[in-house]
Coordinates of C-alpha atoms and ligand atoms in Angstrom, one line a residue:
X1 CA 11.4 -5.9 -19.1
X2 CA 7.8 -5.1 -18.4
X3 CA 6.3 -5.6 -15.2
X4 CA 3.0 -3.8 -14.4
X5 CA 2.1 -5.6 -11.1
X6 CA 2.1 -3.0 -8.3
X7 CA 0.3 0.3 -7.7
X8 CA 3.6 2.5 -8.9
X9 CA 3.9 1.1 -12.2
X10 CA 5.4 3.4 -14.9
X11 CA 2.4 5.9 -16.3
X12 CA -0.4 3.0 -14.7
X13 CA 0.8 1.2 -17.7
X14 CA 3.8 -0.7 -16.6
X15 CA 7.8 0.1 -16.3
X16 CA 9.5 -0.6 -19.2
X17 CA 13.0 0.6 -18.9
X18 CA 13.6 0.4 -15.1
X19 CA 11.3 -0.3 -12.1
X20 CA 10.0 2.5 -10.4
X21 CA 10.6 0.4 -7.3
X22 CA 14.4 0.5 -8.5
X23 CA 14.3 -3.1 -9.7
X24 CA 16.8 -3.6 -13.0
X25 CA 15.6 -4.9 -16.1
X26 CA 17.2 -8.3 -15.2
X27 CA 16.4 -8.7 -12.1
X28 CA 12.9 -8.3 -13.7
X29 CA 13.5 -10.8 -16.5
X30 CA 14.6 -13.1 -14.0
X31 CA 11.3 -12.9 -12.1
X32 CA 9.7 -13.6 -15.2
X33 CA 11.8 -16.9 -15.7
X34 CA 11.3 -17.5 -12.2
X35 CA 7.2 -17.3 -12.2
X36 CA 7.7 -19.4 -15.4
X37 CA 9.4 -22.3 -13.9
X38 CA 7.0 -21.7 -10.8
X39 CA 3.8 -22.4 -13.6
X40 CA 5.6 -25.1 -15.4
X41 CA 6.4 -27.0 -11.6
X42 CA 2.5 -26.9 -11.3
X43 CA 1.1 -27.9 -14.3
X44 CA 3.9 -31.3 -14.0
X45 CA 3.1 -31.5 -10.1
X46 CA -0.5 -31.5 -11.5
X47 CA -0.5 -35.0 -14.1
X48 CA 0.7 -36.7 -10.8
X49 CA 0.0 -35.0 -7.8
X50 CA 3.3 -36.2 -5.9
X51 CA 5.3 -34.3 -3.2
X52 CA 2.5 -31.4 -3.2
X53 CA 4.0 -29.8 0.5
X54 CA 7.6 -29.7 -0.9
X55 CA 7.0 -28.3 -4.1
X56 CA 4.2 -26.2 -2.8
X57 CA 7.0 -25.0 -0.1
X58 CA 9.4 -24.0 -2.4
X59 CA 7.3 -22.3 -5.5
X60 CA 5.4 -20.1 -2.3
X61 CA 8.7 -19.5 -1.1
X62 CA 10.1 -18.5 -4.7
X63 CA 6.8 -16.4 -6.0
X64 CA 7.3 -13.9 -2.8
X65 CA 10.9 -13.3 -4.5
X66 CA 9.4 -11.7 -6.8
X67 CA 6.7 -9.4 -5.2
X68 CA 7.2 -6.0 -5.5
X69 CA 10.4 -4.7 -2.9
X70 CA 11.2 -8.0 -1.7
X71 CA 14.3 -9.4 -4.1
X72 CA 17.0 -7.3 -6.1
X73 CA 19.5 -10.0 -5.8
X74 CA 19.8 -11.7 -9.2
X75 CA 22.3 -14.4 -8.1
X76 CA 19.6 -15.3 -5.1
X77 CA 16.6 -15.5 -8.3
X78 CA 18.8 -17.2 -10.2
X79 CA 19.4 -20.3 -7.6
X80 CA 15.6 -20.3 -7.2
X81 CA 15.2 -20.9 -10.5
X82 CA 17.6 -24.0 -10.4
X83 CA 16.3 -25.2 -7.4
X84 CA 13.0 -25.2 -9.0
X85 CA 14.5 -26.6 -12.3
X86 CA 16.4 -29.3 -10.1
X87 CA 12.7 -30.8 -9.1
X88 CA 11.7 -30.8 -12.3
X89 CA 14.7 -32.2 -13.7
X90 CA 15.0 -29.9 -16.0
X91 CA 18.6 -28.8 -18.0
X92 CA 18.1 -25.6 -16.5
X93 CA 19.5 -27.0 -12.8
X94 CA 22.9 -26.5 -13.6
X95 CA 22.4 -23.0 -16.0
X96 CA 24.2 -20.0 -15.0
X97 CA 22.8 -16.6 -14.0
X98 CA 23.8 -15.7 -17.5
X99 CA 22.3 -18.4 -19.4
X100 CA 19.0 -17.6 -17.2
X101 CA 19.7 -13.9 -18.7
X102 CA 19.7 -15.1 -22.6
X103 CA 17.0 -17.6 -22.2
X104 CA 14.3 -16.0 -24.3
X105 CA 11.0 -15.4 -22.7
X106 CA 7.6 -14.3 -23.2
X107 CA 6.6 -12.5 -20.0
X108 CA 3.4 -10.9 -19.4
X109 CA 2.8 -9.5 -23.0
X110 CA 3.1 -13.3 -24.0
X111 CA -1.1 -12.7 -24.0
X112 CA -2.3 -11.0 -27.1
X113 CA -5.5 -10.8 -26.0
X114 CA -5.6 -8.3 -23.3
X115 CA -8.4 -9.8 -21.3
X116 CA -6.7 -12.6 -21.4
X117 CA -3.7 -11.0 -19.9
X118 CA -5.4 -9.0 -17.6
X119 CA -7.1 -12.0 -16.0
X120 CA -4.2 -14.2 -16.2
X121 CA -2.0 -11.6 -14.7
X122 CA -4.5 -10.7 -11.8
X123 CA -4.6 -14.7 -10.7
X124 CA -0.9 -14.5 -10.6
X125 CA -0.4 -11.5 -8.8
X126 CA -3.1 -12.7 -6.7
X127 CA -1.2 -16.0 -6.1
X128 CA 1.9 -14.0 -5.5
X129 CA 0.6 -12.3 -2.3
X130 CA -1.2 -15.9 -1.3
X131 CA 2.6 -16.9 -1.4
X132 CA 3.7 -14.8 0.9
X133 CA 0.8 -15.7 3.2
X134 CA 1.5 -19.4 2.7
X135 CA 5.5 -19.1 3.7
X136 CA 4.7 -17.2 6.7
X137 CA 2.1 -19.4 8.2
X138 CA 4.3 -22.3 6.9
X139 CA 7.3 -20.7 8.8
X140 CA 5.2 -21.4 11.9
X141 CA 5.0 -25.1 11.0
X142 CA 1.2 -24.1 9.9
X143 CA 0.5 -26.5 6.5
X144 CA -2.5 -27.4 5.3
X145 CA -2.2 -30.1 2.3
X146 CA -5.8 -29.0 0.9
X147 CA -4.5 -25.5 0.3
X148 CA -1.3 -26.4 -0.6
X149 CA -2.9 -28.6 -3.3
X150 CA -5.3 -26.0 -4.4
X151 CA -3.0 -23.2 -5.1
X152 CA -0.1 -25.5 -7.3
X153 CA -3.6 -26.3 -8.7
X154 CA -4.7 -22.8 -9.7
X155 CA -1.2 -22.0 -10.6
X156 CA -1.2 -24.6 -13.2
X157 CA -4.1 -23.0 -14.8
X158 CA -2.9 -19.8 -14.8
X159 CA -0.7 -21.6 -17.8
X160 CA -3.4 -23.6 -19.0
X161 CA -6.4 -21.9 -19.5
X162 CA -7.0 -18.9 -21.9
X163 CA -10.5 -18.4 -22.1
X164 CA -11.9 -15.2 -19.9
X165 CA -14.9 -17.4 -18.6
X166 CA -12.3 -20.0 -17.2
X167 CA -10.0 -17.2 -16.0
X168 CA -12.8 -15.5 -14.8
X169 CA -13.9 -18.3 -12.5
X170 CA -10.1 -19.0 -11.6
X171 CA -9.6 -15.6 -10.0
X172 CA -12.3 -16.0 -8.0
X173 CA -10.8 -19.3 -6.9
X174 CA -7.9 -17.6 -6.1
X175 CA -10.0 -15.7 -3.6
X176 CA -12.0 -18.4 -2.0
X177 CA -8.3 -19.6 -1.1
X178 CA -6.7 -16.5 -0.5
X179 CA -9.8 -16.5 2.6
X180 CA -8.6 -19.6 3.3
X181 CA -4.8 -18.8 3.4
X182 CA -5.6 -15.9 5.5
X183 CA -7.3 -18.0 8.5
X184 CA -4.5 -20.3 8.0
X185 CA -1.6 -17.6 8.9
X186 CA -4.1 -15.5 11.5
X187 CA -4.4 -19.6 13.3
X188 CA -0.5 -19.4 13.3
X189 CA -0.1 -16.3 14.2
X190 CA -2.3 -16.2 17.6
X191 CA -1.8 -19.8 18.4
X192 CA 2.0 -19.3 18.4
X193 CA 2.3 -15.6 19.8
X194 CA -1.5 -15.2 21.8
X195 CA -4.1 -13.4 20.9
X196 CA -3.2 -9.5 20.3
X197 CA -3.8 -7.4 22.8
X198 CA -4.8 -3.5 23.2
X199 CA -1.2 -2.4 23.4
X200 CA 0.6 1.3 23.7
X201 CA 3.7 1.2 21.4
X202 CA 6.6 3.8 22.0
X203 CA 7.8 5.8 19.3
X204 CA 10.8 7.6 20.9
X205 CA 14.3 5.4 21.4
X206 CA 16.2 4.9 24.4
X207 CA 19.8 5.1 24.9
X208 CA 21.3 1.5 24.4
X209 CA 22.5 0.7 20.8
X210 CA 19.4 -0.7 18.2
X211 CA 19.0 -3.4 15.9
X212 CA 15.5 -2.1 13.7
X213 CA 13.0 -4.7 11.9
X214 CA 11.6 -4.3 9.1
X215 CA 8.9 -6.5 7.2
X216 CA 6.2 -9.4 8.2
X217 CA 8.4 -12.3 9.8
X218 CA 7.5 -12.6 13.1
X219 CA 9.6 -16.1 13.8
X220 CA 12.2 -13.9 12.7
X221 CA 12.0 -11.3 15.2
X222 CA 11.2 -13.4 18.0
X223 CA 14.5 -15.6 17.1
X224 CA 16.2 -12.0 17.2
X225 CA 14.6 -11.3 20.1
X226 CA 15.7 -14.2 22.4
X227 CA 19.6 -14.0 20.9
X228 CA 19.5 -10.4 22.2
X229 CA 18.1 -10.6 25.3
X230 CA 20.4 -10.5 27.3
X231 CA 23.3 -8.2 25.1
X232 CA 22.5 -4.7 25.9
X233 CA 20.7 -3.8 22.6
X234 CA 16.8 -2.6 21.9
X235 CA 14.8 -4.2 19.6
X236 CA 12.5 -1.5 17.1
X237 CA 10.0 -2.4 14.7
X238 CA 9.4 -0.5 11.5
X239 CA 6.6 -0.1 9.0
X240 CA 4.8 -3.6 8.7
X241 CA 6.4 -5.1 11.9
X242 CA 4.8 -2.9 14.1
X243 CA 2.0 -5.3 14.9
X244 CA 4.4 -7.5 16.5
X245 CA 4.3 -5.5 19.7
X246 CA 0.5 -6.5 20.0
X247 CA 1.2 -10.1 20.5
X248 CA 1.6 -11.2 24.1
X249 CA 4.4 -13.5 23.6
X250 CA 6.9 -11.4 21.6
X251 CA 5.7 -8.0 23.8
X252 CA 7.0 -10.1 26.9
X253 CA 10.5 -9.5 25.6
X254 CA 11.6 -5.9 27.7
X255 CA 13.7 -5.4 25.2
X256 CA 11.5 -5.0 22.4
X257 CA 11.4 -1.2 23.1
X258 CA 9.4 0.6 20.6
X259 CA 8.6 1.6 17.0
X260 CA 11.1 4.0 14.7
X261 CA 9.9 5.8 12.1
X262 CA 7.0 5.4 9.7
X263 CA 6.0 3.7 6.3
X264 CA 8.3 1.5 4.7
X265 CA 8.7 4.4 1.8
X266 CA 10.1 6.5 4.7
X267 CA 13.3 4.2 5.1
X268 CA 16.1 6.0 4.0
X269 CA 15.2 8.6 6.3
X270 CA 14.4 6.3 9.0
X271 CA 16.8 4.0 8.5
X272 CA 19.6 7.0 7.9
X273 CA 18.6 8.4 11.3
X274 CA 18.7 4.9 13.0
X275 CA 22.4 4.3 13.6
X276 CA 22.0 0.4 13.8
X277 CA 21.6 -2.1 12.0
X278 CA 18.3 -3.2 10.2
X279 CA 16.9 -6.1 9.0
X280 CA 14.7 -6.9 6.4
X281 CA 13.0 -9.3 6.8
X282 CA 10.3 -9.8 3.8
X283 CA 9.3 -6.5 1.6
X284 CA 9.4 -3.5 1.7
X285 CA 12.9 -2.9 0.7
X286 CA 13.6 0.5 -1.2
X287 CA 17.3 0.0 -2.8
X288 CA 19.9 1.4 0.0
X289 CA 21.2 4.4 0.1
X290 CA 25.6 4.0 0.1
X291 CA 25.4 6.3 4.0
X292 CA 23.3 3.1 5.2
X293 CA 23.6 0.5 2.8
X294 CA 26.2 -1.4 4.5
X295 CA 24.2 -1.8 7.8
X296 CA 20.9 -3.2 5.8
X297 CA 20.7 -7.2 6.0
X298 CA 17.8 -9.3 4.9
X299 CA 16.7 -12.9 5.4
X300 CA 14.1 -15.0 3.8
X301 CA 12.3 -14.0 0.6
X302 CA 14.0 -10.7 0.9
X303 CA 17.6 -9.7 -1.1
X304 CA 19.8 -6.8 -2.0
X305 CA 23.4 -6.8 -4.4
X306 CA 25.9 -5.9 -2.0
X307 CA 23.5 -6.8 1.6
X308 CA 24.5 -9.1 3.9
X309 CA 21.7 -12.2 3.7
X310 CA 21.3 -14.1 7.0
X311 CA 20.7 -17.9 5.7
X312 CA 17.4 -19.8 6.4
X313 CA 17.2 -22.1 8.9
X314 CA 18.8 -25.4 8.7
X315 CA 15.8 -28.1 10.1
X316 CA 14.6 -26.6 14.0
X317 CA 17.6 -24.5 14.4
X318 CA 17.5 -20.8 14.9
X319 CA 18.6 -18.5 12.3
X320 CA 22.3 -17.5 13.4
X321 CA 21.8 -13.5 14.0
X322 CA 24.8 -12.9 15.7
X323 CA 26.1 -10.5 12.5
X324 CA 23.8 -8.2 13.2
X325 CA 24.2 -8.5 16.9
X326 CA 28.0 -7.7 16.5
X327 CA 27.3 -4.6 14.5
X328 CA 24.5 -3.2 16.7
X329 CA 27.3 -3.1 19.4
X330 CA 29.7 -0.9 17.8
X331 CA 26.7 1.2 16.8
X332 CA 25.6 4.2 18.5
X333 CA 21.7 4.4 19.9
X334 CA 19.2 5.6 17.2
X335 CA 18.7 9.1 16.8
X336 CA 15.3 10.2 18.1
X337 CA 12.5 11.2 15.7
X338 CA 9.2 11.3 17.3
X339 CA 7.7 11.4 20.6
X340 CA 4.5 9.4 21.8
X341 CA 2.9 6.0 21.6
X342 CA 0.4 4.4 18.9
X343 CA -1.9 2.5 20.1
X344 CA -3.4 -0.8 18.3
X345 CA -4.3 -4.7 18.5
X346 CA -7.5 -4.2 17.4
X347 CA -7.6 -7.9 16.3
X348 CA -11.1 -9.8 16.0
X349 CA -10.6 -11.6 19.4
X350 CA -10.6 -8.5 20.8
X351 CA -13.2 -6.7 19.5
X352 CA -15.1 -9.8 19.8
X353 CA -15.0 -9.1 23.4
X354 CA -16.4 -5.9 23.1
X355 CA -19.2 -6.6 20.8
X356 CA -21.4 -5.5 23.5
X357 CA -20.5 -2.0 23.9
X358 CA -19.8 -1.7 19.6
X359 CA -23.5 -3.2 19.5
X360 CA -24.5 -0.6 22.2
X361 CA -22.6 2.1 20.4
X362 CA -24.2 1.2 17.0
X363 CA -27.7 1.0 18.5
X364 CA -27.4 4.1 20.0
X365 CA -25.6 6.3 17.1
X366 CA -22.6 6.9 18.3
X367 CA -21.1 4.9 15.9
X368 CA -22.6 5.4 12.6
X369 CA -19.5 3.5 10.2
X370 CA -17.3 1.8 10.5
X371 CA -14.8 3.2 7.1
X372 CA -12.1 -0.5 6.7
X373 CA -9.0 1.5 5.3
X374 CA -6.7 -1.6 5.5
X375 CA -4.0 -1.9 2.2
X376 CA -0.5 -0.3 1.8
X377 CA 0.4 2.9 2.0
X378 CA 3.5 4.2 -1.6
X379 CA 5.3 6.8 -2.1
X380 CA 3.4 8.8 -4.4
X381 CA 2.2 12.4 -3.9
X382 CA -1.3 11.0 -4.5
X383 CA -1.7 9.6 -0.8
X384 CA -2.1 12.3 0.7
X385 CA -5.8 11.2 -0.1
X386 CA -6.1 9.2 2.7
X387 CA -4.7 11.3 5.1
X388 CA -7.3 14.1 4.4
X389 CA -10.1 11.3 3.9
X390 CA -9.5 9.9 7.8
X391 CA -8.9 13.8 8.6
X392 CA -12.7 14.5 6.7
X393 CA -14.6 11.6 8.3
X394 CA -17.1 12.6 10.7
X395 CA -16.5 12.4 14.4
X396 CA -19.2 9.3 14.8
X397 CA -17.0 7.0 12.3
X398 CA -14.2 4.4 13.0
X399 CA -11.9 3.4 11.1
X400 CA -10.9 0.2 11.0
X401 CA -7.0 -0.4 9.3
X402 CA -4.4 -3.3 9.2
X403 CA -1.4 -3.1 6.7
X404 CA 1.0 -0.3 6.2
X405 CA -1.8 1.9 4.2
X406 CA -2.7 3.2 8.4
X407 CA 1.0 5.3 8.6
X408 CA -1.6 7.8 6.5
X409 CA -3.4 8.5 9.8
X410 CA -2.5 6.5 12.8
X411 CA -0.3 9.7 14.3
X412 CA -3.1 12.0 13.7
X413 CA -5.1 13.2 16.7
X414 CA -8.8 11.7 16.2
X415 CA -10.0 11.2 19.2
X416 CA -11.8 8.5 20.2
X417 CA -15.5 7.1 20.8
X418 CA -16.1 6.2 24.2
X419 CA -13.5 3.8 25.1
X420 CA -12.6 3.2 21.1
X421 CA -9.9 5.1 19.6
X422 CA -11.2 6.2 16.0
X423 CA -8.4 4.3 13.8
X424 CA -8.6 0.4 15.4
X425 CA -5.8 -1.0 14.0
X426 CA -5.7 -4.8 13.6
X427 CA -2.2 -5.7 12.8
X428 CA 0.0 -6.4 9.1
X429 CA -1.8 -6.1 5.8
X430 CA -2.6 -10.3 5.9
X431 CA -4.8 -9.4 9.3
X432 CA -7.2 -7.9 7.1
X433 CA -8.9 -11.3 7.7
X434 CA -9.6 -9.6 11.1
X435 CA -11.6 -7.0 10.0
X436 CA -13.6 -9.3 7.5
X437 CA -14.5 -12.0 10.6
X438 CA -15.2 -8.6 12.4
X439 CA -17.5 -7.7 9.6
X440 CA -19.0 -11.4 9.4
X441 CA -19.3 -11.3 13.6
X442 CA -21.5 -7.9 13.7
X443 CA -23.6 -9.4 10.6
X444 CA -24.7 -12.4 12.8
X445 CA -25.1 -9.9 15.8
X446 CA -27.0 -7.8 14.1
X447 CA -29.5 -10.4 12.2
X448 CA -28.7 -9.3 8.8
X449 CA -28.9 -11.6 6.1
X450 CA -26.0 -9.8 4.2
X451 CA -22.7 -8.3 4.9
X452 CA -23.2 -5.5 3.0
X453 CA -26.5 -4.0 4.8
X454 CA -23.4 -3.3 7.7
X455 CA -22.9 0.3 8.4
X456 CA -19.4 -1.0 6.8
X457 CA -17.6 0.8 4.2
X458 CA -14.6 -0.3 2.4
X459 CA -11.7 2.2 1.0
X460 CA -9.0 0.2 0.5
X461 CA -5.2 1.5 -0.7
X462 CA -3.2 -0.9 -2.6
X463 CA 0.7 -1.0 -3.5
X464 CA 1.6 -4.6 -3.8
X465 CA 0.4 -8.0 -4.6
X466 CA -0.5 -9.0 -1.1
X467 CA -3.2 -6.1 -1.1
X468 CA -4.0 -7.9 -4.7
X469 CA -4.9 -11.1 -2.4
X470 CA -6.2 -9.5 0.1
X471 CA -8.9 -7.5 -2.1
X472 CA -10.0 -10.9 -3.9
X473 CA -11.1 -12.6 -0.8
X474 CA -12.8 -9.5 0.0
X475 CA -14.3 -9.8 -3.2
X476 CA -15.3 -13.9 -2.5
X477 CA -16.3 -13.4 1.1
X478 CA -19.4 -11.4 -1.0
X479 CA -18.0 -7.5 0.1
X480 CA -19.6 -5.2 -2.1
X481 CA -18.9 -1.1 -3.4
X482 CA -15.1 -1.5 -2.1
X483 CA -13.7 1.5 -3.2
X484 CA -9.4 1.1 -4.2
X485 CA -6.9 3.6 -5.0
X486 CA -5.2 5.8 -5.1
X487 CA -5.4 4.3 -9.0
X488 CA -6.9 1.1 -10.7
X489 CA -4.2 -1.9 -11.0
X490 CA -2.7 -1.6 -14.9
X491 CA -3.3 -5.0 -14.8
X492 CA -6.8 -4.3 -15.4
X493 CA -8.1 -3.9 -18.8
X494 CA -11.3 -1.9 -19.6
X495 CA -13.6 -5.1 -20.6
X496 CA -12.0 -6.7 -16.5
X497 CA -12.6 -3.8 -15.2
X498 CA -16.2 -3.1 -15.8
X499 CA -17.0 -6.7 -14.9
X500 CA -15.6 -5.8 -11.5
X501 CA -17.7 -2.6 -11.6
X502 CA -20.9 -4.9 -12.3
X503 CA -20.8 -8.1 -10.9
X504 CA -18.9 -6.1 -7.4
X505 CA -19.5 -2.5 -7.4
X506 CA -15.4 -2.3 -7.2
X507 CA -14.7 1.2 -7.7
X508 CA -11.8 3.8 -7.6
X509 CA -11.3 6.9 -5.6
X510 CA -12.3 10.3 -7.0
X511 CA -11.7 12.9 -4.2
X512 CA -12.1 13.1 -0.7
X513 CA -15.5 15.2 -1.0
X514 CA -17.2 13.0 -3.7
X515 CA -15.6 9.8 -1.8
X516 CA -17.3 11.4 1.3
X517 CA -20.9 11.6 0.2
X518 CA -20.9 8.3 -2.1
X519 CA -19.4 6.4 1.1
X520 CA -20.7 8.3 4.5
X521 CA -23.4 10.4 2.9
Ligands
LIG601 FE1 3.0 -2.7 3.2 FE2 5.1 -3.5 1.8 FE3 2.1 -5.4 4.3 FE4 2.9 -4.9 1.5 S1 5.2 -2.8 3.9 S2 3.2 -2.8 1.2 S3 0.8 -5.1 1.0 O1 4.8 -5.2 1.7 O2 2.6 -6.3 2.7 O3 1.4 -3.6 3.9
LIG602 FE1 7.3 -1.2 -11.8 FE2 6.0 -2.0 -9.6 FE3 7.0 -3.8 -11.3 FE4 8.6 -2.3 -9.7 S1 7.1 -3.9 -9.1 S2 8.9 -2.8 -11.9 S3 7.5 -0.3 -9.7 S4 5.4 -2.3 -11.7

């Protein structure tokens, strides 16, 4: 195996024996087949351009399989890859997981060339997390044939092209659609569930049994939550779910009592402690610990050996939850971990409705930055960065998060400036897009003829490959000086790096004091 593609890679070069994540070197060389089949689909779907929404359905819905935490399950990867041979009618429809196993293939080190790689491998990856994007907006019955068309387009080329100017342009492609991807699920999103609102979310438990949910799928949760309404049982969110308590039409459920527990590297304590069961529902999924393990189900893009998988919806009927509903009532209520509320919804709609008091704010000085600290938060030691970077900003800043990177410093205690608390949190990692409109909104307000002359400072923590997406359309909306960590990707050689460094400013993090005076001075 090699597989270098999120922040926890093996030395920053890339794990070679077994994933960091926990992932097994054949589940790994099954994602490889996997992303292969995916390219070779899109460079056929490209001579003819036929059946672009159902092929572009099922490679999105096969590349977030193999995202970082989201499959382990190698008989689940290896049906994708049949189902993906099956369209192309390929002798591989009717292989066998262990045929898939032999079948010899390059991989990422297939590039000599390291640019080449590292260009190659940074459209992918970005692609990866624009899958994820695609499949949940798509889950909302939100297509768009355009984008569909121009993403099975710049996959093919991530198998065609080899020369770094090409490449070069093609990940900024990827970018330009991974903006466009973005408005497409935040559309979905508020025109299915309402516009989030400024919302206190509980952190203690109650005392009826729990079902806890995990991941990005809201259809999910609100299917959940209309099959439990009426069954006793409370409804928590965890890590990247969170946000779901923002939106008026899935917060109208009573029962969708409050949030357990932290970041999704936190779960086998949380998920120990809960009692019930949990479901995953995309990524983050750390391999289950045997105490909990049989309580952990998943759905969708998500899989685990030995985890009970809730099938996908057959045409406009629900997804049959009752599984999990049976267990959660032999379960006992979650044990309590925390007391309190979080506070968040900090969406653009409704900060666009207090632009005037930011403007006055700014005007006046009591808000001198705005610091966007959207991403993911990992499990490394390292991270502790971004707790004592929100914990060192000065009293006059804002931080503006979305993602699972804000479990660094959303409990903390920072006050608040005038009637803004000072970490605004938008929603999931893809409502990033938020805080970029939000940047493009106070631009126009302020009658600057470039987003970066905001008082706007980017310091962005990646993990996966949807922070991978999310960073390139930063990148193609024209944001300048973002700062990532809490290392550079591996999948960035030195010659692709320092064109980031030039043509963007893209830097990484030192340490909070030096961070401090390059970024608030
Ligand atoms: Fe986090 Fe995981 Fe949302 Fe990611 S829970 S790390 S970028 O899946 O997608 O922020
Ligand atoms: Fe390693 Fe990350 Fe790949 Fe897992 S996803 S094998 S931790 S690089």
């Amino acid at each position: 195996m090699f597989c270098f593609q999120c922040q926890e890679a093996a030395r920053n070069v890339g794990c070679t024996i077994k994933g960091v994540c926990g992932k097994t070197p054949e589940t790994s060389d099954l994602q490889d087949v996997l992303i292969q089949f995916c390219q070779e689909a899109a460079v056929r779907w490209k001579a003819d351009r036929q059946g672009t929404r159902e092929i572009a359905q099922e490679i999105t819905r096969a590349l977030f399989m193999t995202i970082t935490n989201a499959n382990f399950d190698n008989q689940a990867l290896a049906k994708a890859i049949q189902q993906i041979a099956h369209r192309m009618d390929h002798p591989a429809q009717d292989w066998t997981l262990e045929q898939f196993l032999r079948m010899p293939h390059a991989g990422i080190l297939e590039d000599a060339d390291e640019d080449v790689r590292s260009l190659r491998q940074l459209a992918v990856i970005g692609l990866k997390g624009l899958s994820a994007y695609l499949h949940h907006a798509a889950m909302l019955g939100y297509e768009q044939e355009n984008i569909y068309a121009n993403f099975l387009s710049l996959l093919a080329d991530t198998e065609t092209l080899h020369e770094v100017p090409l490449l070069q342009r093609l990940v900024l492609d990827v970018g330009s659609l991974g903006v466009q991807g973005m408005a497409l699920l935040d559309k979905a999103n508020t025109e299915t569930y309402g516009d989030p609102e400024v919302t206190k979310v509980r952190l203690g438990v109650g005392n009826r049994p729990g079902i806890l949910v995990s991941g990005h799928d809201l259809r999910d949760l609100e299917e959940l939550l209309e099959q439990t309404s009426d069954k006793g049982i409370d409804i928590y969110t965890h890590s990247e779910m969170l946000p779901a308590h923002y939106y008026p039409r899935l917060k109208r459920f009573t029962h969708l009592y409050g949030n357990y527990g932290s970041s999704w590297w936190e779960q086998e304590r949380d998920f120990e402690q809960f009692n019930g069961p949990v479901l995953l529902t995309t990524n983050c999924l750390v391999p289950p610990k045997s105490s909990y393990k049989e309580r952990v189900f998943t759905t969708g893009a998500a899989g685990f050996e030995g985890c009970r998988h809730i099938p996908d919806r057959e045409g406009s009927k629900p997804k049959d939850f009752s599984p999990i509903i049976e267990m959660a009532l032999r379960c006992p209520p979650p044990k309590p971990l925390e007391d309190g509320n979080l506070v968040g919804g900090f969406a653009h709609r409704t900060l666009e409705s207090a632009a005037p008091q930011i403007l006055q704010a700014v005007t006046s000085g009591a808000i001198t930055k705005f610091v966007v600290m959207a991403g993911c938060d990992g499990r490394m030691k390292n991270r502790t960065y971004y707790t004592d970077f929100a914990k060192s900003l000065p009293g006059n800043t804002i931080i503006l998060t979305a993602g699972c990177a804000k479990y660094r410093y959303n409990k903390l205690d920072l006050g608040s400036i005038g009637a803004f608390p000072r970490v605004l949190d938008a929603g999931q990692c893809n409502d990033s897009y938020s805080l970029a409109l939000i940047a493009v909104k106070l631009k126009e307000a302020l009658g600057l003829d470039d987003i970066n002359k905001l008082p706007i400072v980017y310091n962005i923590a990646w993990y996966e490959q949807k922070a991978v997406i999310v960073l390139l359309a930063l990148l193609a909306l024209g944001v300048k000086n973002i700062r990532i960590g809490p290392t550079l990707p591996a999948f960035l050689s030195p010659n692709v790096s320092r064109i980031l460094v030039e043509t963007f400013g893209l830097g990484s993090i030192q340490d909070v004091e030096h961070d401090m005076a390059a970024l608030i001075g």
